[in-house]
Coordinates of N, CA and C and ligand atoms in Angstrom, one line a residue:
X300 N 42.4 141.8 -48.4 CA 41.6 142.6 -49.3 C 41.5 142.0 -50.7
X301 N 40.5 142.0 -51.0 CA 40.1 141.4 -52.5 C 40.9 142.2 -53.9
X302 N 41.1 141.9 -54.8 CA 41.7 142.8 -55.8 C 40.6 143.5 -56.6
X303 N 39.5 143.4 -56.3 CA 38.8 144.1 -56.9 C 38.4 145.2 -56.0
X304 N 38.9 145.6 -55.1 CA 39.1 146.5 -54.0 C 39.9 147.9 -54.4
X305 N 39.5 149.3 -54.2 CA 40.9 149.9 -53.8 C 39.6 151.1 -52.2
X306 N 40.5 150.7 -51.7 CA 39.5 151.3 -50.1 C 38.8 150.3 -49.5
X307 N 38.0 151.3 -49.3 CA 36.8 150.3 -49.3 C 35.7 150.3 -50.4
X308 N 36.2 150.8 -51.6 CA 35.3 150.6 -52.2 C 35.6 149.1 -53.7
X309 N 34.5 148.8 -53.7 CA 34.4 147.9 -55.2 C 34.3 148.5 -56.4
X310 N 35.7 148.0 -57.3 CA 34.8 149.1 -58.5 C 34.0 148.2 -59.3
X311 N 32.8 149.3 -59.4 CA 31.6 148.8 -60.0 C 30.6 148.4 -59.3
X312 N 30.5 148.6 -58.0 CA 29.6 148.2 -57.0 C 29.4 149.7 -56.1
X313 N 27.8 149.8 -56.3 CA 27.7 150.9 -55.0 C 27.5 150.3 -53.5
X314 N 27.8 150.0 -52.7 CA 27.6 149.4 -51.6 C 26.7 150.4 -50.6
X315 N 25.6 149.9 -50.6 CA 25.0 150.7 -49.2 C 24.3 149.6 -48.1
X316 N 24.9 150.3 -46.6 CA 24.1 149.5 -45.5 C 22.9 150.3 -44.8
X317 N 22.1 149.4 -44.3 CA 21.1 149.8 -43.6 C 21.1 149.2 -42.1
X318 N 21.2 149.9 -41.3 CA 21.2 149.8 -40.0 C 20.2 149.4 -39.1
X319 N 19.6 148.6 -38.5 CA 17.9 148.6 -37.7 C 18.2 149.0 -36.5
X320 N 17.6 149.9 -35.7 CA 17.8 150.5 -34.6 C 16.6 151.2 -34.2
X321 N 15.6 150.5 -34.5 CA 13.9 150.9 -34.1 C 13.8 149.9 -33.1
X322 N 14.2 149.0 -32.8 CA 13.7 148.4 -31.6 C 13.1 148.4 -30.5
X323 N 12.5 147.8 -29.6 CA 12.0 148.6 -28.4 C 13.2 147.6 -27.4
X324 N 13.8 147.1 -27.7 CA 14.5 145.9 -26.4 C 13.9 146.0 -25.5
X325 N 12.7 144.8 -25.6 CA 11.6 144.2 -24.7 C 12.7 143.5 -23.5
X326 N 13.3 142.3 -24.2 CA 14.2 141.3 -23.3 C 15.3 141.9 -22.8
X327 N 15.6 143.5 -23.7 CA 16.7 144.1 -22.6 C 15.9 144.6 -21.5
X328 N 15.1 145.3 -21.6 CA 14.4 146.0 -20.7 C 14.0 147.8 -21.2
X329 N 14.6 147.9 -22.0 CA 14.4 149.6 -22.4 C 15.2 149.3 -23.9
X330 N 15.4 150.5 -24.7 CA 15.9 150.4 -26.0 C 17.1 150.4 -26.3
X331 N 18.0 148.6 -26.1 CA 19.7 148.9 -25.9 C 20.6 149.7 -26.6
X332 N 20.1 150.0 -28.0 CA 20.6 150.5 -28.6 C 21.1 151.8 -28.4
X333 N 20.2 152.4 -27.2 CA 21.1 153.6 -27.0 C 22.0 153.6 -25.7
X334 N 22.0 152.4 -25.1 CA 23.3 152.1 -23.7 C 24.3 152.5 -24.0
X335 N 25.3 153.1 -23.2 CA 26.8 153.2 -23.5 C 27.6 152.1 -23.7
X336 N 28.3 152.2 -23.9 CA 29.8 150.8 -24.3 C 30.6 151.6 -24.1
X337 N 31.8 151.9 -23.2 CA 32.8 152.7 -23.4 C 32.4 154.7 -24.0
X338 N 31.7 154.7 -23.4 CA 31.2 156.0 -23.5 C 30.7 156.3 -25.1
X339 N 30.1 155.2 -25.8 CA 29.6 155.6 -27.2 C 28.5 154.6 -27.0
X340 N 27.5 155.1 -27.7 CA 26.4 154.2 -28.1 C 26.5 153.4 -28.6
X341 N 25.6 152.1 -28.6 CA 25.6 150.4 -28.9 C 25.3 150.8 -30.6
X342 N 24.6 151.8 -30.9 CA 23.8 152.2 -32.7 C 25.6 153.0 -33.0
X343 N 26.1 153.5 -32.5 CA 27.2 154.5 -32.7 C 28.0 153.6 -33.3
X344 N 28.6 152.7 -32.5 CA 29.6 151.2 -32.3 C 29.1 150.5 -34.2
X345 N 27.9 150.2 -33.9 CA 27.2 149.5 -35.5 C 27.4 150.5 -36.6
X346 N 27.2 151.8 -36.4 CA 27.1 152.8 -37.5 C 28.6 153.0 -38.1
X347 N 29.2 153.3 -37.5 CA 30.4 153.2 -37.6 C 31.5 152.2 -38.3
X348 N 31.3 151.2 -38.4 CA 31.5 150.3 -39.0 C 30.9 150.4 -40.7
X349 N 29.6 150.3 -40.1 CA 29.5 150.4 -41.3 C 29.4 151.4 -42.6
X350 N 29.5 152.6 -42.2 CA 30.4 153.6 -42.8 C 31.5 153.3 -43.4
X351 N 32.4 153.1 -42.5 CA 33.6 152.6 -43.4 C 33.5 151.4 -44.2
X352 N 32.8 150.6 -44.5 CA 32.7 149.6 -45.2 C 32.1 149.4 -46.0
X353 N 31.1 150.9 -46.4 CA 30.1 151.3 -47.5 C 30.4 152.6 -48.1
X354 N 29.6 152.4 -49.1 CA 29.8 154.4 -49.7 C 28.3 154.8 -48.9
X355 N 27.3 154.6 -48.3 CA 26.6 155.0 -47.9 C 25.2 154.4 -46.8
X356 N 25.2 154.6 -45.8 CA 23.8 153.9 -44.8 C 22.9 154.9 -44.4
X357 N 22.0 154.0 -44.1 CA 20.5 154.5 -43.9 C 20.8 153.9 -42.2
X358 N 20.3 155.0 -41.5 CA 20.2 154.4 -39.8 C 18.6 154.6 -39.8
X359 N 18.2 153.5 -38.8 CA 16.7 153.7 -38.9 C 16.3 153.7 -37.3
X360 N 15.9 154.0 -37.0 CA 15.7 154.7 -36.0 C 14.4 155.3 -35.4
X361 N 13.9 155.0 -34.3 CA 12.5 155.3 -33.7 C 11.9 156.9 -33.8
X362 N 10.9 157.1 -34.1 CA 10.3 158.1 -34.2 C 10.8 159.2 -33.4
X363 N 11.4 159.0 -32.0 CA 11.4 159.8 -31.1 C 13.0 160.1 -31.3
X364 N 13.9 159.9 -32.4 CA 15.4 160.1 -32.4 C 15.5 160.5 -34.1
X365 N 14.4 159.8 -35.1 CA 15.1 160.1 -36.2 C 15.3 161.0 -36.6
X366 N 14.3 161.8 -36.4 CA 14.6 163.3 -37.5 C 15.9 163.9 -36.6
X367 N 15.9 164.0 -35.3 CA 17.3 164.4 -35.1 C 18.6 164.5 -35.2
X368 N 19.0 162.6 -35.4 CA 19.4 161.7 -35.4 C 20.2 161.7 -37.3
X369 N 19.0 162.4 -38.2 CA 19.0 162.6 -39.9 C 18.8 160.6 -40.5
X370 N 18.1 159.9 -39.4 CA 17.8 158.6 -40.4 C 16.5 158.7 -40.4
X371 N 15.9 157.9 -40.3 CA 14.7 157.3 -41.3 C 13.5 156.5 -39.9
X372 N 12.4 157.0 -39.7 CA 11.5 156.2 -38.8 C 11.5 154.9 -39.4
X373 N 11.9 153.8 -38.1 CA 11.3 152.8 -38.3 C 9.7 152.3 -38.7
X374 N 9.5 150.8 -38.0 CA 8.4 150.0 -38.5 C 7.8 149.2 -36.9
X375 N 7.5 148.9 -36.5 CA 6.4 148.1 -35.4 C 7.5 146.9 -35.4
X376 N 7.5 146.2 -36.7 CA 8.7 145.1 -36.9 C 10.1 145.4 -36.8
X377 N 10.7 144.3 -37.1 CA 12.5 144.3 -37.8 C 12.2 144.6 -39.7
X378 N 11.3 143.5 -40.0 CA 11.2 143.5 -41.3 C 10.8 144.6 -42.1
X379 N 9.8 145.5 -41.1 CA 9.0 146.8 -41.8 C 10.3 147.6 -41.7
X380 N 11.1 147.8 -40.2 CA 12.2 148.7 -40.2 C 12.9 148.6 -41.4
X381 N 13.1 146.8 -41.6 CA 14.3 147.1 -42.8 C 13.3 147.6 -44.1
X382 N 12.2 147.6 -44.4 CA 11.3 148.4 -45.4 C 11.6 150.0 -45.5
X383 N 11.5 150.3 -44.0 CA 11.6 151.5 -44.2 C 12.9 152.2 -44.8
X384 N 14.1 151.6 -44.1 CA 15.2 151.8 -45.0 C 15.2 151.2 -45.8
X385 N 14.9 150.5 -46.8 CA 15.2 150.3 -48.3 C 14.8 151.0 -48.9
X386 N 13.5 152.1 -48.5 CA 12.4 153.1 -49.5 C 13.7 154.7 -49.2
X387 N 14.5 154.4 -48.6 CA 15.6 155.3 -48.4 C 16.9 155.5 -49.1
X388 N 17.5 154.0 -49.7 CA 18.5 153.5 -49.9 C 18.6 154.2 -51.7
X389 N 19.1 154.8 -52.3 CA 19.4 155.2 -53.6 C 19.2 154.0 -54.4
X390 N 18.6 154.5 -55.7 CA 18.2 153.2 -56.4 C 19.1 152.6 -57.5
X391 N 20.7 153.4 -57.7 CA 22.0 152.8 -58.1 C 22.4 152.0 -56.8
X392 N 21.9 151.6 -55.9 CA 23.0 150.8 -54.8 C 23.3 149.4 -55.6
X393 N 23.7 149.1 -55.6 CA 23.6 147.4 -56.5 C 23.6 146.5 -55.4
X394 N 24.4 146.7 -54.2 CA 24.8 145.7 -53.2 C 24.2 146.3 -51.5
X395 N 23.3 145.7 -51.1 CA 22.8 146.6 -50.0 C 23.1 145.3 -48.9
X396 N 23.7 145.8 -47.7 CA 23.9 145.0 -46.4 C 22.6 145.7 -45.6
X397 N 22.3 144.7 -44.7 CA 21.4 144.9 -43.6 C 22.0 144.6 -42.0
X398 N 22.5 145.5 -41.6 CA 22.8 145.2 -39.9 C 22.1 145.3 -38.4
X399 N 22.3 144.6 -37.8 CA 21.8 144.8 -36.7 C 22.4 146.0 -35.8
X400 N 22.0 147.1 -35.7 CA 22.3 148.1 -34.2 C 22.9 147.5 -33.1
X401 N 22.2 146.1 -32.8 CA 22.2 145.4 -31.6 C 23.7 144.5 -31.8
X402 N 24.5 144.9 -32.7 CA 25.5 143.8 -32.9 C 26.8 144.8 -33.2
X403 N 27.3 145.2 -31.9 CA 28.3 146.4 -32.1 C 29.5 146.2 -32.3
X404 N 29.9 144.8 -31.9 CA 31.3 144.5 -32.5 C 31.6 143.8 -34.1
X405 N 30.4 143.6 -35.4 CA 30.9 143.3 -36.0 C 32.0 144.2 -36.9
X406 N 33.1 143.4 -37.1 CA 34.1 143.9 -38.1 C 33.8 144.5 -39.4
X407 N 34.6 145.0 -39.9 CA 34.9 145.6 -40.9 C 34.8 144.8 -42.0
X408 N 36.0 144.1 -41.5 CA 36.7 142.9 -42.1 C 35.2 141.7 -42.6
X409 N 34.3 141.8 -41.5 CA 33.0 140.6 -42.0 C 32.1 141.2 -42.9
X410 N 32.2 142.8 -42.8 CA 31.3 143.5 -43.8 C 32.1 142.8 -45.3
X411 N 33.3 143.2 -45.3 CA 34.1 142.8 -46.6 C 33.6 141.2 -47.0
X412 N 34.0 140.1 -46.1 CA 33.3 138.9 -46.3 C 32.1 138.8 -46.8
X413 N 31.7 139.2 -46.5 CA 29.6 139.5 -46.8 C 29.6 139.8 -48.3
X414 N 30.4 141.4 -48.6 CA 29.8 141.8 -49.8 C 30.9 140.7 -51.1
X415 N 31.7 140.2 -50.6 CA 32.4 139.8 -51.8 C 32.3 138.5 -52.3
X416 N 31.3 137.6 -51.3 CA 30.8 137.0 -51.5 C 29.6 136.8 -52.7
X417 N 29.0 138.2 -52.1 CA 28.2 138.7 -53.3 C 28.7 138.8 -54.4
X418 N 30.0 139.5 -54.5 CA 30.2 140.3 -55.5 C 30.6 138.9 -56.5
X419 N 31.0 137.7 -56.1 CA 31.5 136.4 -56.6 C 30.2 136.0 -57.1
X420 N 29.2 136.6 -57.1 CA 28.0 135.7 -57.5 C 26.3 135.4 -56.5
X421 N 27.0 135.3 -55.5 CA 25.4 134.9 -54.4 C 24.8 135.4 -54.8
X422 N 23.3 135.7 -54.6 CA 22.5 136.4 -54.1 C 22.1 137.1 -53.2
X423 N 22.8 136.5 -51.8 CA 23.0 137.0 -50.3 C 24.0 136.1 -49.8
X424 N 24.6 137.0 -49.0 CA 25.4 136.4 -47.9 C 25.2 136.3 -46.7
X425 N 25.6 135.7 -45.1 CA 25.6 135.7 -44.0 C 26.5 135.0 -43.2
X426 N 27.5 135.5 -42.6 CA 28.1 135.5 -41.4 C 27.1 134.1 -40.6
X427 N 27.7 132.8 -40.4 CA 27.4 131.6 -40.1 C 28.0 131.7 -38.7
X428 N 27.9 130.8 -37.4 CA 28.5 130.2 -36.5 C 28.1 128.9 -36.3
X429 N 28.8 127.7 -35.8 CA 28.5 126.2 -36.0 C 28.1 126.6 -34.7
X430 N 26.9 125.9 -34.6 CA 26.2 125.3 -33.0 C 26.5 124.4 -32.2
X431 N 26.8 125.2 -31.2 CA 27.8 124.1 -30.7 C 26.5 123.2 -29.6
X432 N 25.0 124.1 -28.9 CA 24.3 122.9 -28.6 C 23.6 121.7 -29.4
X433 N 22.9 120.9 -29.1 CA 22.0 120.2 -29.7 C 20.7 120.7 -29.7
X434 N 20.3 121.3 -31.3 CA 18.9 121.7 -31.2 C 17.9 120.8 -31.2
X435 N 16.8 120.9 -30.7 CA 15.3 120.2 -31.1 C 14.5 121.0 -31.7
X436 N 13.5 120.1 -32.6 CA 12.4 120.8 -32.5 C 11.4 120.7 -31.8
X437 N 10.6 121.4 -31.5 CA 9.4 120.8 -30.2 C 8.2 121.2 -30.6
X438 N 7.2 120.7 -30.3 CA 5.5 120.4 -30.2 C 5.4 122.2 -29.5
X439 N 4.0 123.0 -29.4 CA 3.8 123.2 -28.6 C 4.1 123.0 -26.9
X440 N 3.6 122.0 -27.0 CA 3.4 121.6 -25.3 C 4.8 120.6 -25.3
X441 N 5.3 121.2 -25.8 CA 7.0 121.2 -25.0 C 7.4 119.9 -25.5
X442 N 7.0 119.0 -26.1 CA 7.5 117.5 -26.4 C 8.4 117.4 -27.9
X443 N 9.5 116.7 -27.9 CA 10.2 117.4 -28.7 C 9.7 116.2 -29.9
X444 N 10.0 116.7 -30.8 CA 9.1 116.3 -32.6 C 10.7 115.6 -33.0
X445 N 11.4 116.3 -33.0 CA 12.4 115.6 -34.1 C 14.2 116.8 -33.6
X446 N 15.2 115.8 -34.0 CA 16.5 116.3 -33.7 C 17.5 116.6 -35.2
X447 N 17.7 117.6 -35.7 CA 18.2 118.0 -37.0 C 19.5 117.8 -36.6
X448 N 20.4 117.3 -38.0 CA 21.6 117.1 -37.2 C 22.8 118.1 -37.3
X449 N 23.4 118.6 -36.0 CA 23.7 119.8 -35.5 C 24.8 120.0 -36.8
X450 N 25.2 118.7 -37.7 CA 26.6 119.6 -38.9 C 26.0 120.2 -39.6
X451 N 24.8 120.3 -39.8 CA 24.0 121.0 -40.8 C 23.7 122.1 -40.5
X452 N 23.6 122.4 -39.1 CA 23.2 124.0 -39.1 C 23.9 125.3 -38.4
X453 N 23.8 125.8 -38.9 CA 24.8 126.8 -38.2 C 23.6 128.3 -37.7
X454 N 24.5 128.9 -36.5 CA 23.9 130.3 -36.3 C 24.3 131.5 -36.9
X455 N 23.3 132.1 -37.6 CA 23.7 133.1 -38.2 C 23.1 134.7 -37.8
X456 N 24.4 135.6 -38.4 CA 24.5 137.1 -38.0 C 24.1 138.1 -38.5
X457 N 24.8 139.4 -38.5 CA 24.3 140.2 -39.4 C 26.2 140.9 -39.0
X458 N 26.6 141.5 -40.3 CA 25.5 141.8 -41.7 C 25.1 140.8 -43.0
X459 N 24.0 141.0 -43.0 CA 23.7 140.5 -44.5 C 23.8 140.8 -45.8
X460 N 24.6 140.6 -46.3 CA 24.9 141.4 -48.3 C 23.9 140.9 -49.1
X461 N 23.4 141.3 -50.1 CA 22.8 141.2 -50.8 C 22.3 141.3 -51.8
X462 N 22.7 141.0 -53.1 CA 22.2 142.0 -54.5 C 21.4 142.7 -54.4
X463 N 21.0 144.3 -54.9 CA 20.1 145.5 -54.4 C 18.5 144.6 -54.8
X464 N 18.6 144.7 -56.1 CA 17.3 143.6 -56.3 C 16.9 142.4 -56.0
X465 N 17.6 141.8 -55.4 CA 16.7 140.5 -55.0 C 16.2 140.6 -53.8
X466 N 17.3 141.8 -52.7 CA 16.8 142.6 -51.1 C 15.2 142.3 -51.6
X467 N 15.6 143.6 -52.5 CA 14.1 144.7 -52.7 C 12.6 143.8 -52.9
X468 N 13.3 142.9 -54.3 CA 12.1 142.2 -54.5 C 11.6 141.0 -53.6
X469 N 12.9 140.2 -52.6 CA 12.0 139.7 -50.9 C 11.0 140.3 -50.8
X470 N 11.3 141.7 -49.8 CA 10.5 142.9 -49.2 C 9.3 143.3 -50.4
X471 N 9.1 142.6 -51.4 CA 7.9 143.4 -52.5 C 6.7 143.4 -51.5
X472 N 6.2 141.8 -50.9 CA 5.1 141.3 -50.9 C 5.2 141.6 -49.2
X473 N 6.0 142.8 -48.3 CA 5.6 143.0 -47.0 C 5.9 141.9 -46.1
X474 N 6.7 141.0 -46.1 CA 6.5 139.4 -45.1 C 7.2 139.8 -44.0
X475 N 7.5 138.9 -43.3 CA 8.0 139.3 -41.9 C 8.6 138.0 -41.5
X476 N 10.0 138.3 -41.3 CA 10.7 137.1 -40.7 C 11.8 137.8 -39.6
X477 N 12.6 137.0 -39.1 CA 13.8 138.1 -38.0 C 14.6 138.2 -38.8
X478 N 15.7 137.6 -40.3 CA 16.4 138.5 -40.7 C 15.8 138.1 -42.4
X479 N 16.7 138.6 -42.7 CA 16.5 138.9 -44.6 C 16.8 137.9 -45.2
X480 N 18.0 137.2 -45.1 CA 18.4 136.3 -45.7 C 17.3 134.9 -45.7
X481 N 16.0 135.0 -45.1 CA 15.2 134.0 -45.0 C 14.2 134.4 -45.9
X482 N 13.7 135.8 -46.4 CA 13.2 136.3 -47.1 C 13.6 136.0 -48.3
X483 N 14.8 136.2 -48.8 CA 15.5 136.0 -50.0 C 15.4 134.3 -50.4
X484 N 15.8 133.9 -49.4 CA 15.8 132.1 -49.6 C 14.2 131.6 -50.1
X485 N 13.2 132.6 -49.3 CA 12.1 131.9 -49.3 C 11.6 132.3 -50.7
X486 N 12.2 133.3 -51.6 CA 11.7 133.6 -52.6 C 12.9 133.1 -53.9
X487 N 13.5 132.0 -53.8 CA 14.1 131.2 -54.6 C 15.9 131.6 -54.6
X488 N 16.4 133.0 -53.9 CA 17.9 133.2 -53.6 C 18.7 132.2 -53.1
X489 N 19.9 132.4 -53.6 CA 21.3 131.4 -53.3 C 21.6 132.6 -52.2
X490 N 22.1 131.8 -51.1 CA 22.3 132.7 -49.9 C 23.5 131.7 -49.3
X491 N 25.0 132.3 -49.1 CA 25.7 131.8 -49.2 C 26.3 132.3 -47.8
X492 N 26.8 131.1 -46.7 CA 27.3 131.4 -45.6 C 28.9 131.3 -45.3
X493 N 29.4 132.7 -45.1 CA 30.6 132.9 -44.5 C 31.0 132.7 -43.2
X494 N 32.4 133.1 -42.8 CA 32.7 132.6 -41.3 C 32.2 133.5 -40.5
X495 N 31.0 133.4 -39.8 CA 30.9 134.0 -38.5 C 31.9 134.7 -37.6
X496 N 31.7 135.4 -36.4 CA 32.9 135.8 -35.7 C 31.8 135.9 -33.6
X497 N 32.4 135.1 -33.2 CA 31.8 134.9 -32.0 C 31.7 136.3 -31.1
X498 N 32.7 137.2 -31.6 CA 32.7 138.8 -31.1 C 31.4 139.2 -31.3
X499 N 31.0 139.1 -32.5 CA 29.9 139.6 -33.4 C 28.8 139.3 -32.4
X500 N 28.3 139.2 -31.5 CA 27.4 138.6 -30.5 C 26.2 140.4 -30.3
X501 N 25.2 139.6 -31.0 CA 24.2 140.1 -30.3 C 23.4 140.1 -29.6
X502 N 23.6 142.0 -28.9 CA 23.3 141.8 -27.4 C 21.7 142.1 -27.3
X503 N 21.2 141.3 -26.6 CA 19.6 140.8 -26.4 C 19.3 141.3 -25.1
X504 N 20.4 140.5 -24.1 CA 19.3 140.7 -22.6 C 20.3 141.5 -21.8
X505 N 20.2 142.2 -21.0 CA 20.9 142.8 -20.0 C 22.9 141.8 -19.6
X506 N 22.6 140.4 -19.6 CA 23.8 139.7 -19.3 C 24.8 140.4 -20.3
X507 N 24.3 140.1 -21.7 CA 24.8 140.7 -23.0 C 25.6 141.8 -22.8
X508 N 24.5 142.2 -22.2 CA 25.6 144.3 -22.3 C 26.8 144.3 -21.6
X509 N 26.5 143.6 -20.5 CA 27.5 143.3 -19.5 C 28.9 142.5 -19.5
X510 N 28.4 141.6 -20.6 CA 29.6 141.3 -21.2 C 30.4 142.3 -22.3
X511 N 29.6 143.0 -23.0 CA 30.4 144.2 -24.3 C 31.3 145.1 -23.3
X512 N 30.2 145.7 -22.1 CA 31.3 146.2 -21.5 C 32.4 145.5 -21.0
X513 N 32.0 144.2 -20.5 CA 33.5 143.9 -20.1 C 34.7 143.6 -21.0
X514 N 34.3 143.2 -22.3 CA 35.3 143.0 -23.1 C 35.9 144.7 -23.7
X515 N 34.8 145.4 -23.8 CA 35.9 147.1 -24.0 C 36.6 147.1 -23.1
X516 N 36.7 146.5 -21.5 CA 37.8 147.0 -20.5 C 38.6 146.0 -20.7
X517 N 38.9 144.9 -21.7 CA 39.7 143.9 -21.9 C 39.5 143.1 -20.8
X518 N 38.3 142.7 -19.9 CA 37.7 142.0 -18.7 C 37.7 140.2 -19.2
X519 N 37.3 140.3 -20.2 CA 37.1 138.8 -20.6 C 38.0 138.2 -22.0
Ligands
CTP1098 N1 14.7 146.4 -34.8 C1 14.1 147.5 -35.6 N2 12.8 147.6 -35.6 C2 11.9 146.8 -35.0 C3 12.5 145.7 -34.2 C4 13.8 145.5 -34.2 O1 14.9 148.3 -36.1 N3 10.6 147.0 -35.0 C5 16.1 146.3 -34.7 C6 16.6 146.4 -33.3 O2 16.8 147.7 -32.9 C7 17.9 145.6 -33.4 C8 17.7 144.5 -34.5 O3 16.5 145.0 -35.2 O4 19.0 146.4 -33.7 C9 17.5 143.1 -33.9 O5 16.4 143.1 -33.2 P1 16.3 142.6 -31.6 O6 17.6 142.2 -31.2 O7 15.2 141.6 -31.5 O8 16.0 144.0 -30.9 P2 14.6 144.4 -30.2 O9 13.5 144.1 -31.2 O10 14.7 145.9 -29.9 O11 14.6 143.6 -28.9 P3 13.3 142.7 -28.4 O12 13.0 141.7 -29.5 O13 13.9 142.1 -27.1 O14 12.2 143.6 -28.2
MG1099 MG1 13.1 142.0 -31.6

């Protein structure tokens, strides 16, 4: 724990997360977010966390769950979703994280990595993992163009920390990318990568789920 810690809170930082959980999980097959894991939901598992790791979140959530639910209609996109929770988010937040629903085991402990990163200076932070294949890039029609070399890049997670205003002013001009932290970079941000955590795995296709469950039964 940082010394500029007492809780979970920073003093002098309001910390709020925003949750995405509008998805339709095309490549799961239905909307994973609400599958069980050990008898709680995959958005429960995310929410949760990040509760304790904020003074306050915005869950965002499909038309047909929010108002019940007390978060916020999503967007068609990820990026509109995370729009719609930021028109949510209190306008003292200083430090807003953005998480994935779909990513139910990240820690506590990475949310803290994330924001104090920030709090040291970034602009944004993100949870990194080194790639362990060899990427290409490819042509259309499948022919590959060029090979980047793999110590350079790493895969990255969520959550994303972020100074309140540099989120906000990304999202001014409506763009659309899969997470935030590209948004922030592409509008001149220092976006600084932390240690990933391979738990942290977001679940995408049905194999996915099947693994969460098996690691809650201590299977794998
Ligand atoms: N998400 C969202 N609003 C959208 C699209 C995605 O809130 N319009 C959320 C998802 O619910 C998920 C996270 O963004 O928690 C990451 O997206 P992804 O894993 O791609 O989930 P889906 O978009 O639901 O899945 P798919 O792309 O297979 O349809
Ligand atoms: Mg998607």
């Amino acid at each position: 724990m940082s010394v500029n810690t007492i809780g979970t809170q920073k003093i002098g930082e309001k910390i709020w997360t925003i949750v995405v959980a509008a998805g339709s999980g095309t490549r799961f097959g239905s909307p994973k977010q609400f599958e069980l894991i050990n008898e709680r939901r995959v958005v429960d598992w995310a929410v949760e966390t990040a509760r304790a790791a904020s003074d306050g979140v915005i869950v965002v959530l499909p038309a047909t769950h929010a108002q019940s639910e007390s978060g916020v209609v999503g967007g068609s996109t990820r990026s509109a979703s995370v729009r719609s929770g930021l028109a949510a988010v209190p306008l003292d937040a200083s430090i807003i994280c953005v998480h994935d629903a779909a990513r139910p085991f990240a820690s506590e402990f990475l949310f803290h990595e994330v924001v104090d990163a920030v709090c040291a200076g970034a602009d944004g932070a993100v949870p990194g993992l080194p790639v362990v294949d060899t990427i290409k890039f490819i042509s259309n029609d499948n022919v590959v163009v060029s090979t980047p070399d793999r110590r350079q890049l790493v895969a990255v997670q969520t959550p994303q920390a972020f100074r309140a205003k540099v989120l906000r002013d990304a999202h001014a001009s409506n763009p659309e990318s899969t997470d935030d932290a590209t948004l922030v970079e592409t509008n001149g941000g220092r976006v600084v990568v932390v240690h990933g955590d391979p738990l942290n795995r977001k679940l995408t296709t049905p194999e996915d789920m099947n693994w969460a469950r098996a690691i809650t039964r201590g299977e794998v």
